Amino acid sequence: MTDNTSAGVPMRWVGPLRISGNVAVTETLVPLATYESPLWPSVGRGAKVSMLAERGIVATLVDERMTRSVLVEAVDAQTALTAARIIDARVDELREVVRTCSRYAELIGVRHEINAHLLFVRFEFSTGDASGHNMATLASDVLLGHLLETIPGIAYGSISGNYCTDKKATAINGILGRGKNVVTELVVPRDVVEGVLRTTAARIVELNIRKNMLGTLLAGGIRSANAHFANMLLGFYLATGQDAANIVEGSQGVVMAEDRDGDLYFACTLPNLIVGTVGNGKGLGFVESNLTRLGCRAERAPGENARRLAVIAAATVLCGELSLLAAQTNPGELMRAHVTLERDNTTAKAGV
């Protein structure tokens, strides 16, 4: 009998990769669930490079916050401005309101924008080990009710005003951040660049400028300059029980590459990495097993497991990004890999 209640996506563990930085120092395999089978060896090659670098991938958690924006209607723009100023002056009061509805949500910032008589209020929260979508929405709903009761001249517009911004590619998320903001850096020795990646630092730097930066600019990309962050994020998100739609904003990020006397400095900045180790999607057996194997089920202070997961995800992105850019510096290498690996995978499944 066919099971129509779940979708099976092929998954493999890749690596190990080496990580250091301000959150975790570890060497770990990583799970990737994907139909794009060449992704596994590609990320694996990047992981191999990380193991050949003294510090591995240095992952720095820069910031973390989950956001929800509410929309209120005012009588006119002046009333909206007055309301915004009242909100700014009462942030401490609003923090206490949030504490009445959640053990883990903490209001850490409030921003606003006025358009005509409409006021968009962007609440920013810390959410412990949860990615925080529902937690932020619940807290924002309570805050909205409080504002409507205590500030004259405003009325309900929507619990979500799209100024958050959730699962959409926007400038505001890239600028202000949503989720975990992680920077990963790797210094690859010249001999590893040439021997493992089969290229040079200079060629990768040139391709990054021409493809990731200039090509994306000409295409009208929003706060992005990367080759395929989304590939690694989707595979990692599906394997660890994340909301896969968050790769929309998660894949906004920038690659930096520098030739340092033949050594390659390579960095990926991901300002919108939305992951959690508790919450919806985490109760599935394979997710629980994967999170445990990644060391993200340990007894730690609230938020620390999610931070660990975030830096592992970001390091995985760097591995895949580095490997692909290296391949694309060599004519025909990318397509040969896809044809060989995907054909072998299809043939094996068909039993041919």
mmCIF file of N, CA, C and O in Angstrom, residues 42-90:
data_model
loop_
_atom_site.group_PDB
_atom_site.id
_atom_site.type_symbol
_atom_site.label_atom_id
_atom_site.label_comp_id
_atom_site.label_asym_id
_atom_site.label_seq_id
_atom_site.Cartn_x
_atom_site.Cartn_y
_atom_site.Cartn_z
ATOM 1 N N SER A 42 29.474 17.917 -4.123
ATOM 2 C CA SER A 42 29.930 19.301 -4.215
ATOM 3 C C SER A 42 30.156 19.889 -2.826
ATOM 4 O O SER A 42 31.219 20.450 -2.532
ATOM 5 N N VAL A 43 29.170 19.743 -1.950
ATOM 6 C CA VAL A 43 29.333 20.215 -0.570
ATOM 7 C C VAL A 43 30.447 19.418 0.110
ATOM 8 O O VAL A 43 31.222 19.963 0.905
ATOM 9 N N GLY A 44 30.553 18.141 -0.237
ATOM 10 C CA GLY A 44 31.605 17.312 0.331
ATOM 11 C C GLY A 44 32.995 17.832 -0.007
ATOM 12 O O GLY A 44 33.911 17.767 0.825
ATOM 13 N N ARG A 45 33.152 18.344 -1.214
ATOM 14 C CA ARG A 45 34.457 18.890 -1.587
ATOM 15 C C ARG A 45 34.762 20.148 -0.768
ATOM 16 O O ARG A 45 35.883 20.328 -0.286
ATOM 17 N N GLY A 46 33.761 20.998 -0.603
ATOM 18 C CA GLY A 46 33.971 22.169 0.243
ATOM 19 C C GLY A 46 34.292 21.782 1.674
ATOM 20 O O GLY A 46 35.127 22.414 2.336
ATOM 21 N N ALA A 47 33.626 20.726 2.163
ATOM 22 C CA ALA A 47 33.891 20.247 3.516
ATOM 23 C C ALA A 47 35.328 19.748 3.636
ATOM 24 O O ALA A 47 36.007 19.996 4.643
ATOM 25 N N LYS A 48 35.799 19.045 2.604
ATOM 26 C CA LYS A 48 37.184 18.563 2.605
ATOM 27 C C LYS A 48 38.162 19.728 2.704
ATOM 28 O O LYS A 48 39.149 19.668 3.456
ATOM 29 N N VAL A 49 37.863 20.804 1.975
ATOM 30 C CA VAL A 49 38.711 21.993 2.032
ATOM 31 C C VAL A 49 38.731 22.560 3.455
ATOM 32 O O VAL A 49 39.788 22.961 3.964
ATOM 33 N N SER A 50 37.574 22.579 4.106
ATOM 34 C CA SER A 50 37.518 23.129 5.472
ATOM 35 C C SER A 50 38.385 22.331 6.432
ATOM 36 O O SER A 50 38.948 22.886 7.381
ATOM 37 N N MET A 51 38.497 21.031 6.199
ATOM 38 C CA MET A 51 39.306 20.192 7.078
ATOM 39 C C MET A 51 40.799 20.397 6.847
ATOM 40 O O MET A 51 41.626 20.026 7.680
ATOM 41 N N LEU A 52 41.149 20.988 5.716
ATOM 42 C CA LEU A 52 42.548 21.234 5.389
ATOM 43 C C LEU A 52 42.996 22.639 5.775
ATOM 44 O O LEU A 52 44.148 23.008 5.553
ATOM 45 N N ALA A 53 42.077 23.425 6.322
ATOM 46 C CA ALA A 53 42.403 24.768 6.809
ATOM 47 C C ALA A 53 42.543 24.707 8.320
ATOM 48 O O ALA A 53 41.751 24.039 9.008
ATOM 49 N N GLU A 54 43.513 25.388 8.853
ATOM 50 C CA GLU A 54 43.847 25.264 10.278
ATOM 51 C C GLU A 54 42.652 25.536 11.188
ATOM 52 O O GLU A 54 42.370 24.771 12.113
ATOM 53 N N ARG A 55 41.936 26.631 10.950
ATOM 54 C CA ARG A 55 40.785 26.978 11.795
ATOM 55 C C ARG A 55 39.472 26.508 11.183
ATOM 56 O O ARG A 55 38.408 26.717 11.763
ATOM 57 N N GLY A 56 39.550 25.889 10.037
ATOM 58 C CA GLY A 56 38.329 25.489 9.358
ATOM 59 C C GLY A 56 37.521 26.705 8.953
ATOM 60 O O GLY A 56 38.075 27.761 8.636
ATOM 61 N N ILE A 57 36.211 26.547 8.969
ATOM 62 C CA ILE A 57 35.307 27.653 8.659
ATOM 63 C C ILE A 57 35.033 28.413 9.948
ATOM 64 O O ILE A 57 34.501 27.851 10.904
ATOM 65 N N VAL A 58 35.415 29.667 9.975
ATOM 66 C CA VAL A 58 35.182 30.488 11.165
ATOM 67 C C VAL A 58 33.803 31.125 11.032
ATOM 68 O O VAL A 58 33.571 31.971 10.167
ATOM 69 N N ALA A 59 32.868 30.689 11.877
ATOM 70 C CA ALA A 59 31.474 31.151 11.809
ATOM 71 C C ALA A 59 31.208 32.123 12.942
ATOM 72 O O ALA A 59 31.349 31.769 14.116
ATOM 73 N N THR A 60 30.827 33.339 12.594
ATOM 74 C CA THR A 60 30.562 34.378 13.582
ATOM 75 C C THR A 60 29.081 34.738 13.570
ATOM 76 O O THR A 60 28.563 35.205 12.547
ATOM 77 N N LEU A 61 28.411 34.486 14.686
ATOM 78 C CA LEU A 61 27.021 34.916 14.829
ATOM 79 C C LEU A 61 27.026 36.401 15.159
ATOM 80 O O LEU A 61 27.528 36.819 16.202
ATOM 81 N N VAL A 62 26.471 37.213 14.264
ATOM 82 C CA VAL A 62 26.494 38.666 14.408
ATOM 83 C C VAL A 62 25.264 39.173 15.151
ATOM 84 O O VAL A 62 25.352 40.089 15.972
ATOM 85 N N ASP A 63 24.115 38.562 14.884
ATOM 86 C CA ASP A 63 22.868 39.060 15.460
ATOM 87 C C ASP A 63 21.806 37.981 15.329
ATOM 88 O O ASP A 63 21.954 37.031 14.538
ATOM 89 N N GLU A 64 20.711 38.114 16.082
ATOM 90 C CA GLU A 64 19.565 37.209 15.937
ATOM 91 C C GLU A 64 18.302 37.902 16.397
ATOM 92 O O GLU A 64 18.292 38.574 17.426
ATOM 93 N N ARG A 65 17.256 37.764 15.604
ATOM 94 C CA ARG A 65 15.958 38.335 15.948
ATOM 95 C C ARG A 65 14.902 37.770 14.998
ATOM 96 O O ARG A 65 15.175 37.516 13.834
ATOM 97 N N MET A 66 13.712 37.552 15.535
ATOM 98 C CA MET A 66 12.568 37.196 14.696
ATOM 99 C C MET A 66 11.610 38.368 14.705
ATOM 100 O O MET A 66 11.428 39.021 15.748
ATOM 101 N N THR A 67 11.014 38.647 13.566
ATOM 102 C CA THR A 67 10.200 39.852 13.440
ATOM 103 C C THR A 67 8.770 39.540 13.001
ATOM 104 O O THR A 67 8.507 38.537 12.342
ATOM 105 N N ARG A 68 7.885 40.420 13.389
ATOM 106 C CA ARG A 68 6.509 40.433 12.886
ATOM 107 C C ARG A 68 6.071 41.882 12.843
ATOM 108 O O ARG A 68 6.269 42.626 13.805
ATOM 109 N N SER A 69 5.513 42.291 11.715
ATOM 110 C CA SER A 69 5.020 43.663 11.610
ATOM 111 C C SER A 69 3.500 43.666 11.651
ATOM 112 O O SER A 69 2.867 42.824 11.020
ATOM 113 N N VAL A 70 2.959 44.601 12.399
ATOM 114 C CA VAL A 70 1.506 44.775 12.428
ATOM 115 C C VAL A 70 1.161 46.057 11.680
ATOM 116 O O VAL A 70 1.995 46.956 11.541
ATOM 117 N N LEU A 71 -0.046 46.112 11.199
ATOM 118 C CA LEU A 71 -0.521 47.279 10.460
ATOM 119 C C LEU A 71 -1.694 47.900 11.204
ATOM 120 O O LEU A 71 -2.646 47.193 11.560
ATOM 121 N N VAL A 72 -1.591 49.193 11.481
ATOM 122 C CA VAL A 72 -2.718 49.904 12.088
ATOM 123 C C VAL A 72 -3.111 51.079 11.201
ATOM 124 O O VAL A 72 -2.268 51.662 10.503
ATOM 125 N N GLU A 73 -4.372 51.401 11.237
ATOM 126 C CA GLU A 73 -4.901 52.537 10.488
ATOM 127 C C GLU A 73 -5.086 53.716 11.440
ATOM 128 O O GLU A 73 -5.651 53.562 12.523
ATOM 129 N N ALA A 74 -4.601 54.858 11.025
ATOM 130 C CA ALA A 74 -4.789 56.074 11.817
ATOM 131 C C ALA A 74 -5.739 57.013 11.076
ATOM 132 O O ALA A 74 -6.030 56.825 9.888
ATOM 133 N N VAL A 75 -6.208 58.023 11.760
ATOM 134 C CA VAL A 75 -7.102 59.004 11.137
ATOM 135 C C VAL A 75 -6.374 59.744 10.020
ATOM 136 O O VAL A 75 -6.919 59.976 8.940
ATOM 137 N N ASP A 76 -5.118 60.091 10.279
ATOM 138 C CA ASP A 76 -4.307 60.781 9.283
ATOM 139 C C ASP A 76 -2.835 60.557 9.629
ATOM 140 O O ASP A 76 -2.508 59.906 10.631
ATOM 141 N N ALA A 77 -1.942 61.104 8.803
ATOM 142 C CA ALA A 77 -0.510 60.877 9.001
ATOM 143 C C ALA A 77 -0.014 61.447 10.326
ATOM 144 O O ALA A 77 0.845 60.856 10.987
ATOM 145 N N GLN A 78 -0.542 62.603 10.736
ATOM 146 C CA GLN A 78 -0.112 63.203 11.997
ATOM 147 C C GLN A 78 -0.469 62.304 13.176
ATOM 148 O O GLN A 78 0.318 62.116 14.100
ATOM 149 N N THR A 79 -1.661 61.709 13.130
ATOM 150 C CA THR A 79 -2.072 60.780 14.186
ATOM 151 C C THR A 79 -1.194 59.537 14.185
ATOM 152 O O THR A 79 -0.829 59.014 15.240
ATOM 153 N N ALA A 80 -0.834 59.058 12.985
ATOM 154 C CA ALA A 80 0.059 57.905 12.881
ATOM 155 C C ALA A 80 1.420 58.218 13.489
ATOM 156 O O ALA A 80 2.011 57.392 14.200
ATOM 157 N N LEU A 81 1.923 59.422 13.231
ATOM 158 C CA LEU A 81 3.205 59.834 13.797
ATOM 159 C C LEU A 81 3.138 59.929 15.319
ATOM 160 O O LEU A 81 4.054 59.489 16.024
ATOM 161 N N THR A 82 2.056 60.480 15.819
ATOM 162 C CA THR A 82 1.880 60.574 17.277
ATOM 163 C C THR A 82 1.857 59.178 17.899
ATOM 164 O O THR A 82 2.492 58.935 18.933
ATOM 165 N N ALA A 83 1.155 58.253 17.246
ATOM 166 C CA ALA A 83 1.090 56.876 17.744
ATOM 167 C C ALA A 83 2.474 56.238 17.747
ATOM 168 O O ALA A 83 2.858 55.547 18.701
ATOM 169 N N ALA A 84 3.235 56.464 16.676
ATOM 170 C CA ALA A 84 4.580 55.891 16.583
ATOM 171 C C ALA A 84 5.468 56.407 17.705
ATOM 172 O O ALA A 84 6.252 55.653 18.299
ATOM 173 N N ARG A 85 5.367 57.688 18.002
ATOM 174 C CA ARG A 85 6.182 58.269 19.070
ATOM 175 C C ARG A 85 5.781 57.725 20.443
ATOM 176 O O ARG A 85 6.631 57.506 21.311
ATOM 177 N N ILE A 86 4.488 57.496 20.632
ATOM 178 C CA ILE A 86 4.030 56.896 21.888
ATOM 179 C C ILE A 86 4.593 55.487 22.034
ATOM 180 O O ILE A 86 5.069 55.095 23.115
ATOM 181 N N ILE A 87 4.556 54.728 20.933
ATOM 182 C CA ILE A 87 5.085 53.354 20.963
ATOM 183 C C ILE A 87 6.565 53.370 21.316
ATOM 184 O O ILE A 87 7.029 52.599 22.164
ATOM 185 N N ASP A 88 7.332 54.255 20.685
ATOM 186 C CA ASP A 88 8.770 54.339 20.959
ATOM 187 C C ASP A 88 9.051 54.685 22.418
ATOM 188 O O ASP A 88 10.023 54.196 23.008
ATOM 189 N N ALA A 89 8.197 55.497 22.996
ATOM 190 C CA ALA A 89 8.411 55.928 24.388
ATOM 191 C C ALA A 89 7.985 54.868 25.397
ATOM 192 O O ALA A 89 8.342 54.967 26.583
ATOM 193 N N ARG A 90 7.239 53.869 24.942
ATOM 194 C CA ARG A 90 6.688 52.876 25.870
ATOM 195 C C ARG A 90 7.248 51.482 25.641
ATOM 196 O O ARG A 90 6.615 50.477 25.965
#
